[in-house]
Amino acid sequence: EVQLVESGGGLVQSGGSLRLSCAASGFRFSTSDMKWVRQAPGKGLEWVSGITGGGAWTVYADSVKGRFTISRDNAENTLYLQMNSLKPEDTAMYYCALGYSYRSSDYTYRGQGTQVTVSS
């Protein structure tokens, strides 16, 4: 059974940082492209960042480029999202996801999410 469990969210002031983690199990993590998506209150799902299975390729939405860094530890089956210079518009539920393109917000599996709230 595929399981994705996010953690690391919280309340932070504008300009602050958070590091999200996603513990993965039930599938071959090291060969699976992964991504982070988010959903702000009242808005649709937004793709944030993706990474290939080996970690060689990473891509970012324009809205987070230069501020967020996606990474993975295939030995620990864990996906990360380092978020710096956070802005109030980054407030959302953040999900790690598996399936479809790592550049797409479409997914086959998604975790339960971790809430990120950025105060101004």
mmCIF file of N, CA and C in Angstrom:
data_model
loop_
_atom_site.group_PDB
_atom_site.id
_atom_site.type_symbol
_atom_site.label_atom_id
_atom_site.label_comp_id
_atom_site.label_asym_id
_atom_site.label_seq_id
_atom_site.Cartn_x
_atom_site.Cartn_y
_atom_site.Cartn_z
ATOM 1 N N GLU A 1 0.839 -1.189 0.000
ATOM 2 C CA GLU A 1 0.000 0.000 0.000
ATOM 3 C C GLU A 1 0.882 1.251 0.000
ATOM 4 N N VAL A 2 0.611 2.134 -0.926
ATOM 5 C CA VAL A 2 1.364 3.389 -0.991
ATOM 6 C C VAL A 2 0.971 4.287 0.174
ATOM 7 N N GLN A 3 1.973 4.799 0.865
ATOM 8 C CA GLN A 3 1.736 5.774 1.945
ATOM 9 C C GLN A 3 2.693 6.946 1.774
ATOM 10 N N LEU A 4 2.143 8.145 1.895
ATOM 11 C CA LEU A 4 2.907 9.382 1.852
ATOM 12 C C LEU A 4 2.485 10.197 3.074
ATOM 13 N N VAL A 5 3.434 10.501 3.944
ATOM 14 C CA VAL A 5 3.116 11.200 5.185
ATOM 15 C C VAL A 5 3.966 12.468 5.283
ATOM 16 N N GLU A 6 3.296 13.609 5.159
ATOM 17 C CA GLU A 6 3.979 14.895 5.226
ATOM 18 C C GLU A 6 4.092 15.391 6.665
ATOM 19 N N SER A 7 5.119 16.193 6.910
ATOM 20 C CA SER A 7 5.302 16.844 8.199
ATOM 21 C C SER A 7 6.138 18.097 8.003
ATOM 22 N N GLY A 8 6.194 18.922 9.048
ATOM 23 C CA GLY A 8 7.059 20.093 9.014
ATOM 24 C C GLY A 8 6.364 21.416 8.800
ATOM 25 N N GLY A 9 5.069 21.383 8.564
ATOM 26 C CA GLY A 9 4.355 22.637 8.384
ATOM 27 C C GLY A 9 4.204 23.386 9.700
ATOM 28 N N GLY A 10 3.668 24.596 9.604
ATOM 29 C CA GLY A 10 3.462 25.394 10.804
ATOM 30 C C GLY A 10 3.171 26.831 10.476
ATOM 31 N N LEU A 11 3.200 27.656 11.509
ATOM 32 C CA LEU A 11 2.967 29.093 11.378
ATOM 33 C C LEU A 11 4.318 29.803 11.415
ATOM 34 N N VAL A 12 4.551 30.653 10.435
ATOM 35 C CA VAL A 12 5.825 31.355 10.355
ATOM 36 C C VAL A 12 5.571 32.778 9.867
ATOM 37 N N GLN A 13 6.435 33.685 10.263
ATOM 38 C CA GLN A 13 6.298 35.066 9.813
ATOM 39 C C GLN A 13 6.837 35.217 8.392
ATOM 40 N N SER A 14 6.343 36.216 7.711
ATOM 41 C CA SER A 14 6.831 36.529 6.366
ATOM 42 C C SER A 14 8.358 36.689 6.388
ATOM 43 N N GLY A 15 9.013 36.057 5.435
ATOM 44 C CA GLY A 15 10.469 36.072 5.387
ATOM 45 C C GLY A 15 11.120 34.885 6.071
ATOM 46 N N GLY A 16 10.338 34.122 6.773
ATOM 47 C CA GLY A 16 10.847 32.970 7.501
ATOM 48 C C GLY A 16 11.029 31.745 6.623
ATOM 49 N N SER A 17 11.413 30.649 7.275
ATOM 50 C CA SER A 17 11.704 29.403 6.569
ATOM 51 C C SER A 17 11.023 28.217 7.242
ATOM 52 N N LEU A 18 10.751 27.224 6.434
ATOM 53 C CA LEU A 18 10.255 25.938 6.918
ATOM 54 C C LEU A 18 10.831 24.846 6.033
ATOM 55 N N ARG A 19 10.956 23.657 6.604
ATOM 56 C CA ARG A 19 11.378 22.505 5.820
ATOM 57 C C ARG A 19 10.323 21.413 5.955
ATOM 58 N N LEU A 20 9.716 21.080 4.841
ATOM 59 C CA LEU A 20 8.716 20.026 4.817
ATOM 60 C C LEU A 20 9.381 18.694 4.497
ATOM 61 N N SER A 21 8.841 17.639 5.079
ATOM 62 C CA SER A 21 9.304 16.291 4.806
ATOM 63 C C SER A 21 8.129 15.420 4.384
ATOM 64 N N CYS A 22 8.421 14.401 3.600
ATOM 65 C CA CYS A 22 7.401 13.439 3.180
ATOM 66 C C CYS A 22 8.013 12.051 3.261
ATOM 67 N N ALA A 23 7.526 11.254 4.195
ATOM 68 C CA ALA A 23 7.995 9.886 4.353
ATOM 69 C C ALA A 23 7.171 8.975 3.446
ATOM 70 N N ALA A 24 7.859 8.236 2.596
ATOM 71 C CA ALA A 24 7.189 7.418 1.593
ATOM 72 C C ALA A 24 7.402 5.931 1.867
ATOM 73 N N SER A 25 6.391 5.135 1.548
ATOM 74 C CA SER A 25 6.496 3.689 1.691
ATOM 75 C C SER A 25 5.496 3.014 0.767
ATOM 76 N N GLY A 26 5.731 1.733 0.509
ATOM 77 C CA GLY A 26 4.789 0.948 -0.282
ATOM 78 C C GLY A 26 5.043 0.944 -1.773
ATOM 79 N N PHE A 27 6.129 1.574 -2.210
ATOM 80 C CA PHE A 27 6.482 1.583 -3.624
ATOM 81 C C PHE A 27 7.987 1.829 -3.735
ATOM 82 N N ARG A 28 8.518 1.682 -4.963
ATOM 83 C CA ARG A 28 9.954 1.859 -5.173
ATOM 84 C C ARG A 28 10.267 3.344 -5.261
ATOM 85 N N PHE A 29 10.533 3.938 -4.134
ATOM 86 C CA PHE A 29 10.725 5.388 -4.040
ATOM 87 C C PHE A 29 11.890 5.864 -4.906
ATOM 88 N N SER A 30 12.989 5.131 -4.902
ATOM 89 C CA SER A 30 14.213 5.617 -5.544
ATOM 90 C C SER A 30 14.095 5.763 -7.058
ATOM 91 N N THR A 31 13.108 5.119 -7.657
ATOM 92 C CA THR A 31 12.928 5.234 -9.105
ATOM 93 C C THR A 31 11.671 6.005 -9.473
ATOM 94 N N SER A 32 11.036 6.609 -8.486
ATOM 95 C CA SER A 32 9.772 7.311 -8.705
ATOM 96 C C SER A 32 9.975 8.817 -8.698
ATOM 97 N N ASP A 33 9.528 9.473 -9.783
ATOM 98 C CA ASP A 33 9.490 10.925 -9.783
ATOM 99 C C ASP A 33 8.483 11.387 -8.740
ATOM 100 N N MET A 34 8.809 12.464 -8.053
ATOM 101 C CA MET A 34 7.940 12.968 -6.993
ATOM 102 C C MET A 34 7.721 14.463 -7.163
ATOM 103 N N LYS A 35 6.735 14.980 -6.472
ATOM 104 C CA LYS A 35 6.459 16.402 -6.549
ATOM 105 C C LYS A 35 5.768 16.892 -5.297
ATOM 106 N N TRP A 36 5.752 18.192 -5.160
ATOM 107 C CA TRP A 36 4.980 18.894 -4.144
ATOM 108 C C TRP A 36 3.915 19.717 -4.861
ATOM 109 N N VAL A 37 2.720 19.662 -4.317
ATOM 110 C CA VAL A 37 1.620 20.495 -4.788
ATOM 111 C C VAL A 37 1.019 21.172 -3.568
ATOM 112 N N ARG A 38 0.268 22.241 -3.792
ATOM 113 C CA ARG A 38 -0.339 22.941 -2.670
ATOM 114 C C ARG A 38 -1.727 23.441 -3.047
ATOM 115 N N GLN A 39 -2.526 23.671 -2.018
ATOM 116 C CA GLN A 39 -3.862 24.210 -2.238
ATOM 117 C C GLN A 39 -4.150 25.261 -1.190
ATOM 118 N N ALA A 40 -4.323 26.493 -1.646
ATOM 119 C CA ALA A 40 -4.669 27.591 -0.769
ATOM 120 C C ALA A 40 -6.179 27.605 -0.549
ATOM 121 N N PRO A 41 -6.629 28.210 0.531
ATOM 122 C CA PRO A 41 -8.066 28.259 0.806
ATOM 123 C C PRO A 41 -8.839 28.874 -0.351
ATOM 124 N N GLY A 42 -9.854 28.178 -0.820
ATOM 125 C CA GLY A 42 -10.701 28.685 -1.880
ATOM 126 C C GLY A 42 -10.104 28.635 -3.272
ATOM 127 N N LYS A 43 -8.934 28.010 -3.402
ATOM 128 C CA LYS A 43 -8.275 27.954 -4.702
ATOM 129 C C LYS A 43 -8.049 26.509 -5.128
ATOM 130 N N GLY A 44 -7.674 26.338 -6.388
ATOM 131 C CA GLY A 44 -7.413 25.012 -6.908
ATOM 132 C C GLY A 44 -6.037 24.501 -6.538
ATOM 133 N N LEU A 45 -5.767 23.268 -6.932
ATOM 134 C CA LEU A 45 -4.480 22.659 -6.651
ATOM 135 C C LEU A 45 -3.413 23.279 -7.538
ATOM 136 N N GLU A 46 -2.280 23.626 -6.945
ATOM 137 C CA GLU A 46 -1.177 24.260 -7.672
ATOM 138 C C GLU A 46 0.073 23.400 -7.566
ATOM 139 N N TRP A 47 0.672 23.087 -8.705
ATOM 140 C CA TRP A 47 1.939 22.388 -8.701
ATOM 141 C C TRP A 47 3.037 23.333 -8.220
ATOM 142 N N VAL A 48 3.918 22.859 -7.347
ATOM 143 C CA VAL A 48 4.966 23.685 -6.756
ATOM 144 C C VAL A 48 6.351 23.312 -7.278
ATOM 145 N N SER A 49 6.663 22.010 -7.226
ATOM 146 C CA SER A 49 8.002 21.580 -7.600
ATOM 147 C C SER A 49 8.016 20.081 -7.849
ATOM 148 N N GLY A 50 8.950 19.631 -8.682
ATOM 149 C CA GLY A 50 9.084 18.213 -8.951
ATOM 150 C C GLY A 50 10.538 17.798 -9.032
ATOM 151 N N ILE A 51 10.765 16.501 -8.833
ATOM 152 C CA ILE A 51 12.129 15.966 -8.859
ATOM 153 C C ILE A 51 12.077 14.560 -9.434
ATOM 154 N N THR A 52 13.065 14.232 -10.257
ATOM 155 C CA THR A 52 13.126 12.898 -10.831
ATOM 156 C C THR A 52 13.595 11.886 -9.781
ATOM 157 N N GLY A 53 13.444 10.607 -10.129
ATOM 158 C CA GLY A 53 13.730 9.547 -9.162
ATOM 159 C C GLY A 53 15.137 9.576 -8.596
ATOM 160 N N GLY A 54 16.105 9.807 -9.477
ATOM 161 C CA GLY A 54 17.483 9.848 -9.021
ATOM 162 C C GLY A 54 17.897 11.187 -8.454
ATOM 163 N N GLY A 55 17.020 12.169 -8.583
ATOM 164 C CA GLY A 55 17.305 13.490 -8.055
ATOM 165 C C GLY A 55 18.088 14.394 -8.971
ATOM 166 N N ALA A 56 18.357 13.932 -10.191
ATOM 167 C CA ALA A 56 19.200 14.722 -11.092
ATOM 168 C C ALA A 56 18.504 15.957 -11.634
ATOM 169 N N TRP A 57 17.184 15.878 -11.772
ATOM 170 C CA TRP A 57 16.442 16.983 -12.359
ATOM 171 C C TRP A 57 15.415 17.509 -11.377
ATOM 172 N N THR A 58 15.382 18.816 -11.232
ATOM 173 C CA THR A 58 14.392 19.482 -10.388
ATOM 174 C C THR A 58 13.779 20.636 -11.170
ATOM 175 N N VAL A 59 12.524 20.890 -10.923
ATOM 176 C CA VAL A 59 11.831 21.989 -11.578
ATOM 177 C C VAL A 59 10.943 22.684 -10.555
ATOM 178 N N TYR A 60 10.685 23.970 -10.820
ATOM 179 C CA TYR A 60 9.921 24.784 -9.876
ATOM 180 C C TYR A 60 8.910 25.655 -10.596
ATOM 181 N N ALA A 61 7.805 25.905 -9.929
ATOM 182 C CA ALA A 61 6.861 26.910 -10.417
ATOM 183 C C ALA A 61 7.528 28.281 -10.313
ATOM 184 N N ASP A 62 7.166 29.163 -11.214
ATOM 185 C CA ASP A 62 7.753 30.504 -11.205
ATOM 186 C C ASP A 62 7.526 31.202 -9.863
ATOM 187 N N SER A 63 6.401 30.910 -9.229
ATOM 188 C CA SER A 63 6.044 31.586 -7.984
ATOM 189 C C SER A 63 6.967 31.245 -6.826
ATOM 190 N N VAL A 64 7.720 30.145 -6.924
ATOM 191 C CA VAL A 64 8.587 29.727 -5.820
ATOM 192 C C VAL A 64 10.051 29.628 -6.231
ATOM 193 N N LYS A 65 10.332 29.806 -7.495
ATOM 194 C CA LYS A 65 11.697 29.649 -7.992
ATOM 195 C C LYS A 65 12.632 30.606 -7.273
ATOM 196 N N GLY A 66 13.778 30.092 -6.831
ATOM 197 C CA GLY A 66 14.750 30.900 -6.115
ATOM 198 C C GLY A 66 14.517 30.959 -4.618
ATOM 199 N N ARG A 67 13.356 30.488 -4.164
ATOM 200 C CA ARG A 67 13.039 30.502 -2.728
ATOM 201 C C ARG A 67 12.891 29.104 -2.154
ATOM 202 N N PHE A 68 12.371 28.177 -2.952
ATOM 203 C CA PHE A 68 12.139 26.803 -2.509
ATOM 204 C C PHE A 68 13.167 25.880 -3.149
ATOM 205 N N THR A 69 13.517 24.813 -2.405
ATOM 206 C CA THR A 69 14.415 23.795 -2.926
ATOM 207 C C THR A 69 13.858 22.415 -2.615
ATOM 208 N N ILE A 70 13.660 21.630 -3.657
ATOM 209 C CA ILE A 70 13.191 20.257 -3.482
ATOM 210 C C ILE A 70 14.396 19.328 -3.469
ATOM 211 N N SER A 71 14.329 18.293 -2.637
ATOM 212 C CA SER A 71 15.413 17.314 -2.577
ATOM 213 C C SER A 71 14.838 15.993 -2.080
ATOM 214 N N ARG A 72 15.659 14.976 -2.117
ATOM 215 C CA ARG A 72 15.210 13.661 -1.674
ATOM 216 C C ARG A 72 16.377 12.873 -1.120
ATOM 217 N N ASP A 73 16.053 11.960 -0.201
ATOM 218 C CA ASP A 73 17.027 11.023 0.341
ATOM 219 C C ASP A 73 16.494 9.630 0.022
ATOM 220 N N ASN A 74 17.014 9.024 -1.016
ATOM 221 C CA ASN A 74 16.490 7.731 -1.441
ATOM 222 C C ASN A 74 16.845 6.606 -0.471
ATOM 223 N N ALA A 75 17.870 6.802 0.318
ATOM 224 C CA ALA A 75 18.207 5.796 1.341
ATOM 225 C C ALA A 75 17.182 5.798 2.465
ATOM 226 N N GLU A 76 16.566 6.965 2.697
ATOM 227 C CA GLU A 76 15.585 7.105 3.770
ATOM 228 C C GLU A 76 14.146 7.180 3.253
ATOM 229 N N ASN A 77 13.986 7.062 1.936
ATOM 230 C CA ASN A 77 12.642 7.138 1.333
ATOM 231 C C ASN A 77 11.907 8.406 1.768
ATOM 232 N N THR A 78 12.608 9.524 1.693
ATOM 233 C CA THR A 78 12.034 10.785 2.151
ATOM 234 C C THR A 78 12.232 11.891 1.124
ATOM 235 N N LEU A 79 11.178 12.647 0.929
ATOM 236 C CA LEU A 79 11.180 13.806 0.040
ATOM 237 C C LEU A 79 11.147 15.062 0.908
ATOM 238 N N TYR A 80 11.846 16.103 0.471
ATOM 239 C CA TYR A 80 11.908 17.348 1.239
ATOM 240 C C TYR A 80 11.520 18.552 0.388
ATOM 241 N N LEU A 81 11.100 19.598 1.078
ATOM 242 C CA LEU A 81 10.913 20.898 0.434
ATOM 243 C C LEU A 81 11.400 21.964 1.408
ATOM 244 N N GLN A 82 12.538 22.554 1.107
ATOM 245 C CA GLN A 82 13.055 23.662 1.901
ATOM 246 C C GLN A 82 12.450 24.950 1.374
ATOM 247 N N MET A 83 11.777 25.672 2.235
ATOM 248 C CA MET A 83 11.084 26.885 1.835
ATOM 249 C C MET A 83 11.688 28.074 2.573
ATOM 250 N N ASN A 84 12.278 28.972 1.835
ATOM 251 C CA ASN A 84 12.878 30.177 2.401
ATOM 252 C C ASN A 84 12.143 31.418 1.907
ATOM 253 N N SER A 85 12.370 32.532 2.570
ATOM 254 C CA SER A 85 11.760 33.808 2.179
ATOM 255 C C SER A 85 10.258 33.645 1.957
ATOM 256 N N LEU A 86 9.617 33.021 2.889
ATOM 257 C CA LEU A 86 8.187 32.729 2.744
ATOM 258 C C LEU A 86 7.363 34.012 2.703
ATOM 259 N N LYS A 87 6.294 33.945 1.923
ATOM 260 C CA LYS A 87 5.385 35.066 1.744
ATOM 261 C C LYS A 87 3.979 34.655 2.171
ATOM 262 N N PRO A 88 3.139 35.608 2.526
ATOM 263 C CA PRO A 88 1.754 35.258 2.892
ATOM 264 C C PRO A 88 1.043 34.463 1.802
ATOM 265 N N GLU A 89 1.359 34.722 0.547
ATOM 266 C CA GLU A 89 0.702 33.992 -0.543
ATOM 267 C C GLU A 89 1.175 32.539 -0.649
ATOM 268 N N ASP A 90 2.160 32.144 0.137
ATOM 269 C CA ASP A 90 2.564 30.737 0.207
ATOM 270 C C ASP A 90 1.682 29.952 1.172
ATOM 271 N N THR A 91 0.807 30.619 1.886
ATOM 272 C CA THR A 91 -0.087 29.941 2.808
ATOM 273 C C THR A 91 -0.965 28.950 2.064
ATOM 274 N N ALA A 92 -0.899 27.688 2.482
ATOM 275 C CA ALA A 92 -1.636 26.623 1.793
ATOM 276 C C ALA A 92 -1.421 25.309 2.527
ATOM 277 N N MET A 93 -2.213 24.323 2.125
ATOM 278 C CA MET A 93 -1.940 22.944 2.523
ATOM 279 C C MET A 93 -0.972 22.375 1.484
ATOM 280 N N TYR A 94 0.118 21.825 1.950
ATOM 281 C CA TYR A 94 1.137 21.281 1.066
ATOM 282 C C TYR A 94 1.075 19.753 1.083
ATOM 283 N N TYR A 95 1.121 19.179 -0.121
ATOM 284 C CA TYR A 95 1.046 17.735 -0.278
ATOM 285 C C TYR A 95 2.232 17.232 -1.092
ATOM 286 N N CYS A 96 2.782 16.088 -0.700
ATOM 287 C CA CYS A 96 3.675 15.410 -1.624
ATOM 288 C C CYS A 96 2.820 14.441 -2.438
ATOM 289 N N ALA A 97 3.227 14.213 -3.678
ATOM 290 C CA ALA A 97 2.398 13.442 -4.581
ATOM 291 C C ALA A 97 3.241 12.584 -5.514
ATOM 292 N N LEU A 98 2.605 11.538 -5.992
ATOM 293 C CA LEU A 98 3.238 10.526 -6.836
ATOM 294 C C LEU A 98 2.316 10.228 -8.017
ATOM 295 N N GLY A 99 2.919 10.101 -9.185
ATOM 296 C CA GLY A 99 2.132 9.731 -10.349
ATOM 297 C C GLY A 99 2.052 10.849 -11.370
ATOM 298 N N TYR A 100 1.870 10.482 -12.642
ATOM 299 C CA TYR A 100 1.875 11.422 -13.755
ATOM 300 C C TYR A 100 3.226 12.130 -13.815
ATOM 301 N N SER A 101 3.285 13.202 -14.545
ATOM 302 C CA SER A 101 4.560 13.905 -14.705
ATOM 303 C C SER A 101 4.955 14.640 -13.432
ATOM 304 N N TYR A 102 6.250 14.699 -13.175
ATOM 305 C CA TYR A 102 6.723 15.443 -12.011
ATOM 306 C C TYR A 102 6.593 16.948 -12.215
ATOM 307 N N ARG A 103 6.142 17.334 -13.416
ATOM 308 C CA ARG A 103 5.888 18.744 -13.703
ATOM 309 C C ARG A 103 4.404 19.085 -13.666
ATOM 310 N N SER A 104 3.594 18.140 -13.269
ATOM 311 C CA SER A 104 2.152 18.316 -13.332
ATOM 312 C C SER A 104 1.529 18.256 -11.946
ATOM 313 N N SER A 105 0.390 18.910 -11.790
ATOM 314 C CA SER A 105 -0.340 18.815 -10.526
ATOM 315 C C SER A 105 -1.197 17.557 -10.451
ATOM 316 N N ASP A 106 -1.326 16.837 -11.574
ATOM 317 C CA ASP A 106 -2.050 15.566 -11.548
ATOM 318 C C ASP A 106 -1.256 14.547 -10.733
ATOM 319 N N TYR A 107 -1.964 13.634 -10.085
ATOM 320 C CA TYR A 107 -1.280 12.649 -9.268
ATOM 321 C C TYR A 107 -2.133 11.394 -9.159
ATOM 322 N N THR A 108 -1.459 10.320 -8.779
ATOM 323 C CA THR A 108 -2.145 9.069 -8.491
ATOM 324 C C THR A 108 -2.325 8.892 -6.991
ATOM 325 N N TYR A 109 -1.295 9.282 -6.234
ATOM 326 C CA TYR A 109 -1.343 9.191 -4.784
ATOM 327 C C TYR A 109 -0.900 10.521 -4.181
ATOM 328 N N ARG A 110 -1.490 10.845 -3.057
ATOM 329 C CA ARG A 110 -1.172 12.087 -2.365
ATOM 330 C C ARG A 110 -1.262 11.836 -0.879
ATOM 331 N N GLY A 111 -0.428 12.527 -0.120
ATOM 332 C CA GLY A 111 -0.490 12.394 1.328
ATOM 333 C C GLY A 111 -1.647 13.187 1.910
ATOM 334 N N GLN A 112 -1.704 13.245 3.241
ATOM 335 C CA GLN A 112 -2.794 13.949 3.912
ATOM 336 C C GLN A 112 -2.532 15.453 4.003
ATOM 337 N N GLY A 113 -1.291 15.837 3.752
ATOM 338 C CA GLY A 113 -0.942 17.245 3.714
ATOM 339 C C GLY A 113 -0.417 17.787 5.029
ATOM 340 N N THR A 114 0.295 18.900 4.931
ATOM 341 C CA THR A 114 0.768 19.625 6.105
ATOM 342 C C THR A 114 0.506 21.108 5.853
ATOM 343 N N GLN A 115 -0.060 21.778 6.845
ATOM 344 C CA GLN A 115 -0.482 23.170 6.678
ATOM 345 C C GLN A 115 0.683 24.128 6.886
ATOM 346 N N VAL A 116 0.832 25.043 5.961
ATOM 347 C CA VAL A 116 1.804 26.127 6.076
ATOM 348 C C VAL A 116 1.033 27.433 6.104
ATOM 349 N N THR A 117 1.260 28.214 7.154
ATOM 350 C CA THR A 117 0.615 29.513 7.286
ATOM 351 C C THR A 117 1.686 30.573 7.480
ATOM 352 N N VAL A 118 1.682 31.564 6.608
ATOM 353 C CA VAL A 118 2.682 32.636 6.658
ATOM 354 C C VAL A 118 1.961 33.928 7.010
ATOM 355 N N SER A 119 2.345 34.503 8.129
ATOM 356 C CA SER A 119 1.711 35.752 8.574
ATOM 357 C C SER A 119 2.504 36.947 8.066
ATOM 358 N N SER A 120 1.782 38.029 7.814
ATOM 359 C CA SER A 120 2.440 39.232 7.277
ATOM 360 C C SER A 120 2.941 40.134 8.392
#
